[in-house]
PDB file of C-alpha atoms and ligand atoms in Angstrom:
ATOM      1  CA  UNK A  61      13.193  30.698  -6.909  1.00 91.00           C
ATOM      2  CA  UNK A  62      14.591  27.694  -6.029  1.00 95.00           C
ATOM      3  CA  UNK A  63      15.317  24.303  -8.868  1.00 97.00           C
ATOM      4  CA  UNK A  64      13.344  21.659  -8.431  1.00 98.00           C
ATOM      5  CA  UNK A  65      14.102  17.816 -10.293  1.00 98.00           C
ATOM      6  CA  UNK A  66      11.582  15.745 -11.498  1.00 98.00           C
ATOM      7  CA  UNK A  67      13.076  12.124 -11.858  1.00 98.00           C
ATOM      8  CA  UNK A  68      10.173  10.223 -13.919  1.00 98.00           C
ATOM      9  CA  UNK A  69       8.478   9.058 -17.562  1.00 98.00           C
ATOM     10  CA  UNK A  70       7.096  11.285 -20.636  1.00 98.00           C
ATOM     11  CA  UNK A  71       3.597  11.240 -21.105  1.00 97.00           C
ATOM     12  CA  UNK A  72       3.497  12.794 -24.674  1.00 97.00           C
ATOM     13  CA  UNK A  73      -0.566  13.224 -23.872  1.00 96.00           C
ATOM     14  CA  UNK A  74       1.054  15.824 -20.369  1.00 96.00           C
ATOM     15  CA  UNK A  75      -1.561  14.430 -18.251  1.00 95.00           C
ATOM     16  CA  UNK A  76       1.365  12.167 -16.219  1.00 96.00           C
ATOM     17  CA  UNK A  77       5.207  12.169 -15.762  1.00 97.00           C
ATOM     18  CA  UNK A  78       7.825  15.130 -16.649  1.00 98.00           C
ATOM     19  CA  UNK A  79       5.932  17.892 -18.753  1.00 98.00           C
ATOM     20  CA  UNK A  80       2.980  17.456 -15.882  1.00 98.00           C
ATOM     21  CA  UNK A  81       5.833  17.482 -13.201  1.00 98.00           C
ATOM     22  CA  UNK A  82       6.695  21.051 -14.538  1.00 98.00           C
ATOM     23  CA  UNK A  83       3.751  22.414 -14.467  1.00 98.00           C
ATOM     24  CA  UNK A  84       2.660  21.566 -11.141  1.00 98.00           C
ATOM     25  CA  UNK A  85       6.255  23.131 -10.002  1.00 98.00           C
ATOM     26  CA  UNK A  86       5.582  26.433 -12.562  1.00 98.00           C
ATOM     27  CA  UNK A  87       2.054  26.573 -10.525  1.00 98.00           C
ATOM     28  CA  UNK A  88       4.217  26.676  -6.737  1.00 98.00           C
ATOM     29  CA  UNK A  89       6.546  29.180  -8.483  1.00 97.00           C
ATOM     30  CA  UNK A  90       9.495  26.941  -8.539  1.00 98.00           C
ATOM     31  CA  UNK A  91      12.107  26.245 -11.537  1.00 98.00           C
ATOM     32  CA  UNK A  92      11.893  22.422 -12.078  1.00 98.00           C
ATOM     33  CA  UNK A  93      14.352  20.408 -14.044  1.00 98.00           C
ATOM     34  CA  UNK A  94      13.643  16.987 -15.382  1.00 98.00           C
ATOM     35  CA  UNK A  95      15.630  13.626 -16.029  1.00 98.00           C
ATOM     36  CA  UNK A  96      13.840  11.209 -18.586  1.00 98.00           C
ATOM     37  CA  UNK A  97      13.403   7.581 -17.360  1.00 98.00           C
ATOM     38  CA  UNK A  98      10.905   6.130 -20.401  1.00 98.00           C
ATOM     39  CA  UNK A  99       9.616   7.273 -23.907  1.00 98.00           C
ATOM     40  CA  UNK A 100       5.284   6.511 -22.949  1.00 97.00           C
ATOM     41  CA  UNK A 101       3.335   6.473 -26.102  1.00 98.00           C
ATOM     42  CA  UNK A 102       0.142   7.313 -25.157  1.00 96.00           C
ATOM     43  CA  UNK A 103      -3.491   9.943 -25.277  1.00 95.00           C
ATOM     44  CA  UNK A 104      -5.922  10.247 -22.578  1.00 94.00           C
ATOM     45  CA  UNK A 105      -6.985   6.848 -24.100  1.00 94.00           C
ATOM     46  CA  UNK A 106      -4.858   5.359 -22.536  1.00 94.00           C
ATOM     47  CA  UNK A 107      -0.661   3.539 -22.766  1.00 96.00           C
ATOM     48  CA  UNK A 108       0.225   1.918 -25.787  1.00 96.00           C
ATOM     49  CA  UNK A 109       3.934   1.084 -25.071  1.00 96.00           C
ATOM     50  CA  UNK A 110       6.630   2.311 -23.056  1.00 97.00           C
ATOM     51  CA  UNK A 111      10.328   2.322 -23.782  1.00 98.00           C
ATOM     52  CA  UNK A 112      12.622   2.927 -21.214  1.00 98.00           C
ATOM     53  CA  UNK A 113      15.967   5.325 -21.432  1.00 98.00           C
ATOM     54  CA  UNK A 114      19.034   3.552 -20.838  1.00 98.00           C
ATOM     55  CA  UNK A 115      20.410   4.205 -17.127  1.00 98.00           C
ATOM     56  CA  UNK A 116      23.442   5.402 -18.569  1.00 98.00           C
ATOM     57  CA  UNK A 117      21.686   8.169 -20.465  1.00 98.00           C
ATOM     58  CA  UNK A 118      19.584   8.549 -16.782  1.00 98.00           C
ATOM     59  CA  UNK A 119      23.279   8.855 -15.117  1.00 98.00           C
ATOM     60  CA  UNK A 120      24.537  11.377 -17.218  1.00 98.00           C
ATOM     61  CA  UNK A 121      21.508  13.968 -17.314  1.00 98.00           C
ATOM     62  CA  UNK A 122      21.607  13.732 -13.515  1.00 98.00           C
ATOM     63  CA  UNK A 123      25.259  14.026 -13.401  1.00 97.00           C
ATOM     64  CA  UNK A 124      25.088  17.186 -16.160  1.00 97.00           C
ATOM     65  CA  UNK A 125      21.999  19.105 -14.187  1.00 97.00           C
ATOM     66  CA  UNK A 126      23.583  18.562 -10.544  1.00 93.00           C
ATOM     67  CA  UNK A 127      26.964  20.589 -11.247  1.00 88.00           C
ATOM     68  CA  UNK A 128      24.907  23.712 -13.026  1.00 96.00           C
ATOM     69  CA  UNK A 129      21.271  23.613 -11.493  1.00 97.00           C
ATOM     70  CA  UNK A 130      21.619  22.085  -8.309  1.00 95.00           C
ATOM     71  CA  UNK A 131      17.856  20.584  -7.015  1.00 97.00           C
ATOM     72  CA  UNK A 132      16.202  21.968  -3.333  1.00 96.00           C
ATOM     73  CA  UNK A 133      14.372  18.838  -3.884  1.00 97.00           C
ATOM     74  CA  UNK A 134      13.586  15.982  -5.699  1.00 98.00           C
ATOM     75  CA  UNK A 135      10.615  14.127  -7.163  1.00 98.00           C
ATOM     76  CA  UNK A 136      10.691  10.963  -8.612  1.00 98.00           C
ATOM     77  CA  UNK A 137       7.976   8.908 -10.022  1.00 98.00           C
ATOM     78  CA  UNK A 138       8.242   6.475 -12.665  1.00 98.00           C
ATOM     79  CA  UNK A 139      11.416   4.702 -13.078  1.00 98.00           C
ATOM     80  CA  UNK A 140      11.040   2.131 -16.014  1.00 98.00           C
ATOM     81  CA  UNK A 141      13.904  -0.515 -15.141  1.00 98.00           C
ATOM     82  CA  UNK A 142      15.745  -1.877 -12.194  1.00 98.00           C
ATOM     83  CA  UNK A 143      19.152  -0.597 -13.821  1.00 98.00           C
ATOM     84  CA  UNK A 144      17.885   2.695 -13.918  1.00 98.00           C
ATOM     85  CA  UNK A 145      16.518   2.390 -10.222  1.00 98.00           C
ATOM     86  CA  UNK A 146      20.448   1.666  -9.421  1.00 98.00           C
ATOM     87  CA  UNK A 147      21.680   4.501 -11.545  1.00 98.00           C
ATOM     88  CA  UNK A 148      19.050   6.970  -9.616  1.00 98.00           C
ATOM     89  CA  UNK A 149      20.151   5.139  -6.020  1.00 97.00           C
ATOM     90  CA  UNK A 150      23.830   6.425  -6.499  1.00 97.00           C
ATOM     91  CA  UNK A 151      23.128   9.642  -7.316  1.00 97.00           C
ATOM     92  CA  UNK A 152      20.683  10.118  -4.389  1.00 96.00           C
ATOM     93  CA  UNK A 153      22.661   8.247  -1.963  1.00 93.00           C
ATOM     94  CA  UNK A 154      25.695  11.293  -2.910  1.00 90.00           C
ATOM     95  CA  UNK A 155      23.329  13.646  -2.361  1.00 89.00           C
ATOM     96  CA  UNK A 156      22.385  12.708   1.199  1.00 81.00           C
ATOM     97  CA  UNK A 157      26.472  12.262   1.813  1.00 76.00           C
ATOM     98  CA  UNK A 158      26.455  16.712   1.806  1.00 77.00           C
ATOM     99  CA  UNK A 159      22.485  16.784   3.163  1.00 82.00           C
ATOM    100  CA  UNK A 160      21.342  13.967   5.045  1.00 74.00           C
ATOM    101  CA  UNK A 161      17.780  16.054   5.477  1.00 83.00           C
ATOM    102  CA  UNK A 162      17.736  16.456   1.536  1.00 91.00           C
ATOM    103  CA  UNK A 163      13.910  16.355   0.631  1.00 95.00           C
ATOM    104  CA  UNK A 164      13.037  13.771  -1.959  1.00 97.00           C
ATOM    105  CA  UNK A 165       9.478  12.442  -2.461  1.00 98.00           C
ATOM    106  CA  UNK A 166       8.976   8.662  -4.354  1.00 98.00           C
ATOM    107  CA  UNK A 167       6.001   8.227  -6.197  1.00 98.00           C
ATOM    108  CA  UNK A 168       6.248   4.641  -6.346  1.00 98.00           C
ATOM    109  CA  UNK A 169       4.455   4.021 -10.422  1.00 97.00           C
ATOM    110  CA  UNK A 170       3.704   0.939 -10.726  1.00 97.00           C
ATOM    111  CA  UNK A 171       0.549   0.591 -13.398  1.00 95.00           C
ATOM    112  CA  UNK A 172      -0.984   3.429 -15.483  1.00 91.00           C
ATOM    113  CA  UNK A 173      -4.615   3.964 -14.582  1.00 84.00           C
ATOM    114  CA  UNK A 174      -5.532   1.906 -17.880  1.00 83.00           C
ATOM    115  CA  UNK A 175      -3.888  -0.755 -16.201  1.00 90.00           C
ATOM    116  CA  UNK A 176      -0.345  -1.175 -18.088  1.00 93.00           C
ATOM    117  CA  UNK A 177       2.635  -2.284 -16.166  1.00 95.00           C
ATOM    118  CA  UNK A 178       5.021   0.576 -16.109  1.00 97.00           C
ATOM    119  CA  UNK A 179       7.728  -1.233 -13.497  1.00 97.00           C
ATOM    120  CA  UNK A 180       8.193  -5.427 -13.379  1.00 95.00           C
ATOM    121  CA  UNK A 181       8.646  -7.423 -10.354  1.00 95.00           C
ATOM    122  CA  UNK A 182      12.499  -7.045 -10.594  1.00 97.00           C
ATOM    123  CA  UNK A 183      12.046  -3.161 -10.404  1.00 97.00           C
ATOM    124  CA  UNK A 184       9.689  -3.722  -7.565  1.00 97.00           C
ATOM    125  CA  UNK A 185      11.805  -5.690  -5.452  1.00 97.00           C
ATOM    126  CA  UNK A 186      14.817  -3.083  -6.471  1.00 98.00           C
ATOM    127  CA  UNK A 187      12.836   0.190  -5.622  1.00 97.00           C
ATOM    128  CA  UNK A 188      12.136  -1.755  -2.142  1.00 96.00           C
ATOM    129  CA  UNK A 189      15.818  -2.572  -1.543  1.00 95.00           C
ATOM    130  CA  UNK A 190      17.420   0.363  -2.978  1.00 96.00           C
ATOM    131  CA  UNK A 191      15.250   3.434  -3.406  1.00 96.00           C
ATOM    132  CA  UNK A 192      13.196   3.301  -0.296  1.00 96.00           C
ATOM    133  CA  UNK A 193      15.724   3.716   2.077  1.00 93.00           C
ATOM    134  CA  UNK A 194      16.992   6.194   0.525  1.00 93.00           C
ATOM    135  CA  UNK A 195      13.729   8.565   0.185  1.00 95.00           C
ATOM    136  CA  UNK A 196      11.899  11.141   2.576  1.00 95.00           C
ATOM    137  CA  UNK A 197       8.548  10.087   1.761  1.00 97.00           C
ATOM    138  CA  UNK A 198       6.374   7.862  -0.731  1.00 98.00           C
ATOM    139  CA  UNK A 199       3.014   8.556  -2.273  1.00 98.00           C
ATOM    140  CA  UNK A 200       1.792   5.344  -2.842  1.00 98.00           C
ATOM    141  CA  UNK A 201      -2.068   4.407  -4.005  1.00 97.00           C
ATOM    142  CA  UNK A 202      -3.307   1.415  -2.357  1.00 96.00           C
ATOM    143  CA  UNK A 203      -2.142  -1.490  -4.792  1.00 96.00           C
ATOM    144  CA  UNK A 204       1.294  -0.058  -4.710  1.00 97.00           C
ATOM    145  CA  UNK A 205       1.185   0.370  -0.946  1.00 98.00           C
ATOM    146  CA  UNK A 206       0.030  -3.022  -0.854  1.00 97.00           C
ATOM    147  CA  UNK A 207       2.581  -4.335  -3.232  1.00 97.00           C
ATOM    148  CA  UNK A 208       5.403  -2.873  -1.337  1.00 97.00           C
ATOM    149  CA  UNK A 209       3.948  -4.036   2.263  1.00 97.00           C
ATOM    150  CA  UNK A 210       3.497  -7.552   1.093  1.00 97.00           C
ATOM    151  CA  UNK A 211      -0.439  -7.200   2.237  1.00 97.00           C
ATOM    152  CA  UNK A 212      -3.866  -7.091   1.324  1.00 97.00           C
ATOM    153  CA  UNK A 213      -4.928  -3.347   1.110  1.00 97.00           C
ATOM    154  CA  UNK A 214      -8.784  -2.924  -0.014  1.00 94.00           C
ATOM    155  CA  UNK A 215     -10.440  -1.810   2.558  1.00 94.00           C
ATOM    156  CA  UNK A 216      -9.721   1.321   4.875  1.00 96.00           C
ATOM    157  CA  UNK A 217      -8.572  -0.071   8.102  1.00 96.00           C
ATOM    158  CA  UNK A 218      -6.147  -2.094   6.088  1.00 97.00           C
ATOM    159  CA  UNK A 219      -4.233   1.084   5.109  1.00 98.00           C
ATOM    160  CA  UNK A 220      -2.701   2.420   8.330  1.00 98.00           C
ATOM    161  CA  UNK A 221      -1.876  -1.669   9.289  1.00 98.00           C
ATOM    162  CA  UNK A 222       0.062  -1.436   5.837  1.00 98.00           C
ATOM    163  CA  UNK A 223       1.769   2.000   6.233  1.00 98.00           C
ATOM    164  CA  UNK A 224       2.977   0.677   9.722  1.00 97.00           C
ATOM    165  CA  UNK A 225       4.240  -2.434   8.122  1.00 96.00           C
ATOM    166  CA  UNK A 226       6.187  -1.151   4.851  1.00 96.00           C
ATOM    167  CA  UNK A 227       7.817   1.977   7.250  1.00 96.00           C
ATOM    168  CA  UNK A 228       8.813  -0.926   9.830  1.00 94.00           C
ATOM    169  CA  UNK A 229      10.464  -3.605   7.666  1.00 93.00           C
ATOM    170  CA  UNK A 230      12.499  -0.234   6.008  1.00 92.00           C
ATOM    171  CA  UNK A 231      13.440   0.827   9.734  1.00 89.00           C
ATOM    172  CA  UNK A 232      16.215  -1.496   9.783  1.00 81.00           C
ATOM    173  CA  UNK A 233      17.484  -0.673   6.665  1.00 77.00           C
ATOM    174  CA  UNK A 234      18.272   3.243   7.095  1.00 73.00           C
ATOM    175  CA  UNK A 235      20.286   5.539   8.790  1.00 68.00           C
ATOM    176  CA  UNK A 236      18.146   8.550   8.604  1.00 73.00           C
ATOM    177  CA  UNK A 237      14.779   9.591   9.810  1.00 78.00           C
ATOM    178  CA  UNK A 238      11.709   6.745   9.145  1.00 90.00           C
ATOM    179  CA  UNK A 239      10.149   6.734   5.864  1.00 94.00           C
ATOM    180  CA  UNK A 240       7.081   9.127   5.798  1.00 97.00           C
ATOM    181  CA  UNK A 241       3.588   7.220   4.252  1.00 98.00           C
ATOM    182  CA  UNK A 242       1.440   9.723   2.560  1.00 98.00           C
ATOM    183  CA  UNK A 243      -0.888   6.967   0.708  1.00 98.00           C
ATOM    184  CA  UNK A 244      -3.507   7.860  -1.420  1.00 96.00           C
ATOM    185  CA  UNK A 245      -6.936   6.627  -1.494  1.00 94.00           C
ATOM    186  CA  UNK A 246      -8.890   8.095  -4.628  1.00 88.00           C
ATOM    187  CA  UNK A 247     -10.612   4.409  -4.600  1.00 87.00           C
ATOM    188  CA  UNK A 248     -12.241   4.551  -1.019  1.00 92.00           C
ATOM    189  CA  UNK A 249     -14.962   6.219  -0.711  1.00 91.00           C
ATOM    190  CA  UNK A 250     -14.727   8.520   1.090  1.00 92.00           C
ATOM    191  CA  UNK A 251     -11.397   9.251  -1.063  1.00 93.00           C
ATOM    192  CA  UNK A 252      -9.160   9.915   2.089  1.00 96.00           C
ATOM    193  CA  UNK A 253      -5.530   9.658   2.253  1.00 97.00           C
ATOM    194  CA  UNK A 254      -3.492   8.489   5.159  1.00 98.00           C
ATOM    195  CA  UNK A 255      -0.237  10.499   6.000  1.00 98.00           C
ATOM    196  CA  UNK A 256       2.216   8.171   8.509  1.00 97.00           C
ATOM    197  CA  UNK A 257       4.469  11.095   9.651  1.00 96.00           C
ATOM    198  CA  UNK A 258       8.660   9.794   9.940  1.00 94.00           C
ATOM    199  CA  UNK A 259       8.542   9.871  13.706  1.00 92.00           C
ATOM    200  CA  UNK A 260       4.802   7.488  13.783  1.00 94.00           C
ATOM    201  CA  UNK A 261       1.858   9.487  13.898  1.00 96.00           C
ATOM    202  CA  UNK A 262      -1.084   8.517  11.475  1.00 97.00           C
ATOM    203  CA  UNK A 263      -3.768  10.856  10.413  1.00 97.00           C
ATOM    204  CA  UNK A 264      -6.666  10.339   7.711  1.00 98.00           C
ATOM    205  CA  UNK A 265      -6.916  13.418   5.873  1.00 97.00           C
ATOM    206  CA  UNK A 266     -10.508  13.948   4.319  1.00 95.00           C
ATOM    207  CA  UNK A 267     -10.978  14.078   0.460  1.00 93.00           C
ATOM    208  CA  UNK A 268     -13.476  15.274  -2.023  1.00 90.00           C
ATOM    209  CA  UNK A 269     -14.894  13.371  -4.546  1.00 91.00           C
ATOM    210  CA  UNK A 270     -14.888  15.523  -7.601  1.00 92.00           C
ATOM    211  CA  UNK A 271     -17.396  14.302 -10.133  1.00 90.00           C
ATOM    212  CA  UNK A 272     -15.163  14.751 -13.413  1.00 89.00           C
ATOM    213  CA  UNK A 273     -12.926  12.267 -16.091  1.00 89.00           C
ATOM    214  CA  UNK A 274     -10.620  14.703 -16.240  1.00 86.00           C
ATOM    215  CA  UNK A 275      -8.688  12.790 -12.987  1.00 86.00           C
ATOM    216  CA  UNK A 276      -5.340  11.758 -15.432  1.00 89.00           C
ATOM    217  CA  UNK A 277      -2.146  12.685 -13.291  1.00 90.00           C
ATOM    218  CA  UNK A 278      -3.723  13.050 -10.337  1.00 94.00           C
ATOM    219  CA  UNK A 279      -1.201  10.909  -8.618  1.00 94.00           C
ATOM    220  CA  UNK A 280       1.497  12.358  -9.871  1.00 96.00           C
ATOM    221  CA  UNK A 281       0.464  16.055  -9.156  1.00 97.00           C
ATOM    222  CA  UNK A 282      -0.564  15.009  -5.747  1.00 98.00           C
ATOM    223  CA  UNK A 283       3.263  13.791  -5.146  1.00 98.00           C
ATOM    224  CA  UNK A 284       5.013  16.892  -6.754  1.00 98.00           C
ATOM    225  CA  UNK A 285       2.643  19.707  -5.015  1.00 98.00           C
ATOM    226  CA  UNK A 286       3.337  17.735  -1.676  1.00 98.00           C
ATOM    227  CA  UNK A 287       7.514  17.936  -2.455  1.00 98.00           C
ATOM    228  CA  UNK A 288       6.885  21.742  -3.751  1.00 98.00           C
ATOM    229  CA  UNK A 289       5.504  22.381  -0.493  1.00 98.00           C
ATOM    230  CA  UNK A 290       8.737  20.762   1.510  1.00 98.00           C
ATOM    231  CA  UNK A 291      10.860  22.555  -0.509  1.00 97.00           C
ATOM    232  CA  UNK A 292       8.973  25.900   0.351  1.00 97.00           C
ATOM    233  CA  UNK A 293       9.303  25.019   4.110  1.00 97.00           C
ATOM    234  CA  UNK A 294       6.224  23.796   4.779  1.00 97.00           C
ATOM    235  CA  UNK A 295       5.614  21.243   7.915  1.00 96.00           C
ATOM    236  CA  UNK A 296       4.564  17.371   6.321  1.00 96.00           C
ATOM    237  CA  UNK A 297       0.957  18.083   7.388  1.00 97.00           C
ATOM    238  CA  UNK A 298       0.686  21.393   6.567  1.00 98.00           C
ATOM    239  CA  UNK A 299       2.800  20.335   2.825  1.00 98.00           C
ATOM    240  CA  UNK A 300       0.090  17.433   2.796  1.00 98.00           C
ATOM    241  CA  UNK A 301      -3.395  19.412   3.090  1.00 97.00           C
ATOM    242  CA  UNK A 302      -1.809  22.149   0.347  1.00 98.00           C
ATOM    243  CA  UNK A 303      -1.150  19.209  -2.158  1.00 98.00           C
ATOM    244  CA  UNK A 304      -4.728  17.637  -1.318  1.00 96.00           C
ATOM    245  CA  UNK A 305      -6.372  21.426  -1.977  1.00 96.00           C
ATOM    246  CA  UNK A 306      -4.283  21.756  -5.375  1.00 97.00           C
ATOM    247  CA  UNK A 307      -4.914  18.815  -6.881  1.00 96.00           C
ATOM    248  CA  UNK A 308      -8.808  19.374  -5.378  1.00 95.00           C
ATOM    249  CA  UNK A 309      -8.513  22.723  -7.524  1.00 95.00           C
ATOM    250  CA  UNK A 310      -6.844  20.742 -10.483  1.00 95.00           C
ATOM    251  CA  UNK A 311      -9.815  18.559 -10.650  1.00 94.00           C
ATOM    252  CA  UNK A 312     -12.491  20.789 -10.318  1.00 94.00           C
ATOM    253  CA  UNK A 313     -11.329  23.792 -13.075  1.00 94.00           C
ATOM    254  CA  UNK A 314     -10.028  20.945 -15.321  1.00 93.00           C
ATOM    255  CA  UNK A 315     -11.642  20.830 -18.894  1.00 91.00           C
ATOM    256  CA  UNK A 316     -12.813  17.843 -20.543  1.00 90.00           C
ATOM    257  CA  UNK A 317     -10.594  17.313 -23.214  1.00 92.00           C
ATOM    258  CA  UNK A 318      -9.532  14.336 -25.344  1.00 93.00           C
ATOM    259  CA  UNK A 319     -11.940  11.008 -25.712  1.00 94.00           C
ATOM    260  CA  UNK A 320     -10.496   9.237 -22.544  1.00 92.00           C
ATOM    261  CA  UNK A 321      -9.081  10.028 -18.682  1.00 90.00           C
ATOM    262  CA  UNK A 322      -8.404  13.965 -19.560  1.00 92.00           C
ATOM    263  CA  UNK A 323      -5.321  15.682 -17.681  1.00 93.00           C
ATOM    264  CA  UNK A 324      -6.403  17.859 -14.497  1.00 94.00           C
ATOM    265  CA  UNK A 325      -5.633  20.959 -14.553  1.00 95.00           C
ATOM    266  CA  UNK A 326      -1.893  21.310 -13.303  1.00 96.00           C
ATOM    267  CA  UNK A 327      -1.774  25.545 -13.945  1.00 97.00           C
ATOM    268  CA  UNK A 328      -5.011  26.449 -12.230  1.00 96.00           C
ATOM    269  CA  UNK A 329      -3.103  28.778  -9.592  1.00 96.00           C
ATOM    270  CA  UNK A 330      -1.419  30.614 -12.390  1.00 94.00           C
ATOM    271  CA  UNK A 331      -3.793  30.085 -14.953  1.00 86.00           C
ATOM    272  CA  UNK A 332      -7.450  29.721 -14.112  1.00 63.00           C
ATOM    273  CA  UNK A 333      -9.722  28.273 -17.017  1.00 62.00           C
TER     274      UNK A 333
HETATM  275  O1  PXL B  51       0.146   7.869 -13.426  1.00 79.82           O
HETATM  276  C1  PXL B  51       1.231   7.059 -13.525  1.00 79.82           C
HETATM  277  C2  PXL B  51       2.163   7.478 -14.602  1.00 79.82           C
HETATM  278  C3  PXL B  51       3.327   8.087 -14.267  1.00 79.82           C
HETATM  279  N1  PXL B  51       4.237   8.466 -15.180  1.00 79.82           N
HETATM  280  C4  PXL B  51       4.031   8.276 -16.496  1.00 79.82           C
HETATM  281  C5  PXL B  51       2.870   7.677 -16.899  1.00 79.82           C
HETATM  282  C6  PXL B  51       1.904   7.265 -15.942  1.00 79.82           C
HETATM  283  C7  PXL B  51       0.670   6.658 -16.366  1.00 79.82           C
HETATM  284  O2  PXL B  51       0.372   6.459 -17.503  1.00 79.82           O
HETATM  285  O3  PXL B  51       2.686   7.504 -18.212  1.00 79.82           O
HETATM  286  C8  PXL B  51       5.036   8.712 -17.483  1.00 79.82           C
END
């Protein structure tokens, strides 16, 4: 069973971030391991403050799992603070020294769904110059997509043009394989998701609309099922449509629960309700 990392915030309400992170690697049968990057307070309801781990606290719990549970893979989602984006940079950037191929998937959080801002325009601009380049693919929705292209992104056509731009302007800037795109699009309608393959093929893959509240996490399952399925050798397309159909299943056995946005249902495979 290989060790997975989750690199992200605590969501004490387990709809988002680490505890949801684990659960969507217990439900692919891998061991996951998690480094803290902010202290959310927050229910379905919605965020009510965030408070951010110091990056050297970040440093050391990646420095402490990597010599005793080495990762086949890492996930990271939110990261709080450009100093913590740094911190994460290094540690990634050693890792590629021993695997250059070393699959690592970047859910870029910028906003929680009830619209709080979970990363500032200095941690922007820093995940552009220093985490990008350094990770296998991004998940991002369309306003981070757009944020990180530097272009409009509402309507459909405008998300390949955007996916084509972002994985250009980082072309320059690495040494390995292009950035893969998979960018989801839970606000069109029809809710597809565009995957921009490393090498420059882009494919819409069709979505479901599932008629529940229960849709908290979504983006962050979406992103760890997708880096489960690397890990577990699957092909980016093939890793792609597997994360779509889980979080599909997540949504659609998910139980209302809680006044607000209620968590999916991240154990469905293992546990059915
Ligand atoms: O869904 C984005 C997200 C990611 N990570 C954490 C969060 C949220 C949204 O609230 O709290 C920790």
């Amino acid at each position: 069973m290989p060790t997975v990392l989750t690199i992200a915030g605590f969501d004490p309400s387990s709809g988002a971030g680490v505890t949801a992170d684990l659960m969507v690697f217990a439900a692919h049968s891998l061991y996951g391991t998690a480094c803290i990057t902010a202290l959310t307070v927050q229910s379905t309801v919605g965020v009510r403050s965030s408070h951010p781990v110091s990056a050297a606290i970040v440093g050391a719990t990646l420095d402490c799992l990597d010599t005793d549970l080495p990762p086949a893979g890492i996930k990271i989602g939110m990261v709080a603070t450009a100093s913590n984006i740094f911190t994460i940079s290094r540690y990634v950037e050693n890792l590629h020294a021993s695997h250059p191929y070393f699959p690592i998937v970047l859910d870029p959080v910028m906003r929680s769904t009830s619209g709080r801002e979970l990363l500032g325009p200095r941690g922007v601009k820093a995940l552009h110059e220093h985490l990008l380049p350094l990770a296998g693919w991004i998940t991002p929705n369309l306003a981070e997509l757009a944020a990180l292209a530097g272009e409009e992104v509402v309507r459909r056509d405008d998300v390949p043009h955007a996916c084509r731009t972002l994985q250009g302007q980082l072309a320059e800037r690495r040494n390995r394989p292009c950035l893969g795109i998979f960018a989801t699009g839970g606000h069109l309608d029809p809710p597809d998701d565009f995957l921009l393959t490393p090498t420059g093929e882009g494919l819409w893959l069709p979505g479901e609309r599932v008629d529940t509240r229960a849709t908290h996490g979504t983006g962050c399952a979406l992103s760890s099922a997708f880096l489960c399925r690397l890990v577990l050798g699957d092909p980016p397309l093939q890793a792609a449509l597997a994360a779509k159909k889980y979080v599909t299943g997540a949504l659609k056995s998910a139980v209302e629960r809680g006044a607000g946005n209620s968590p999916i249902n991240h154990l469905w495979p293992i546990l059915p309700s």
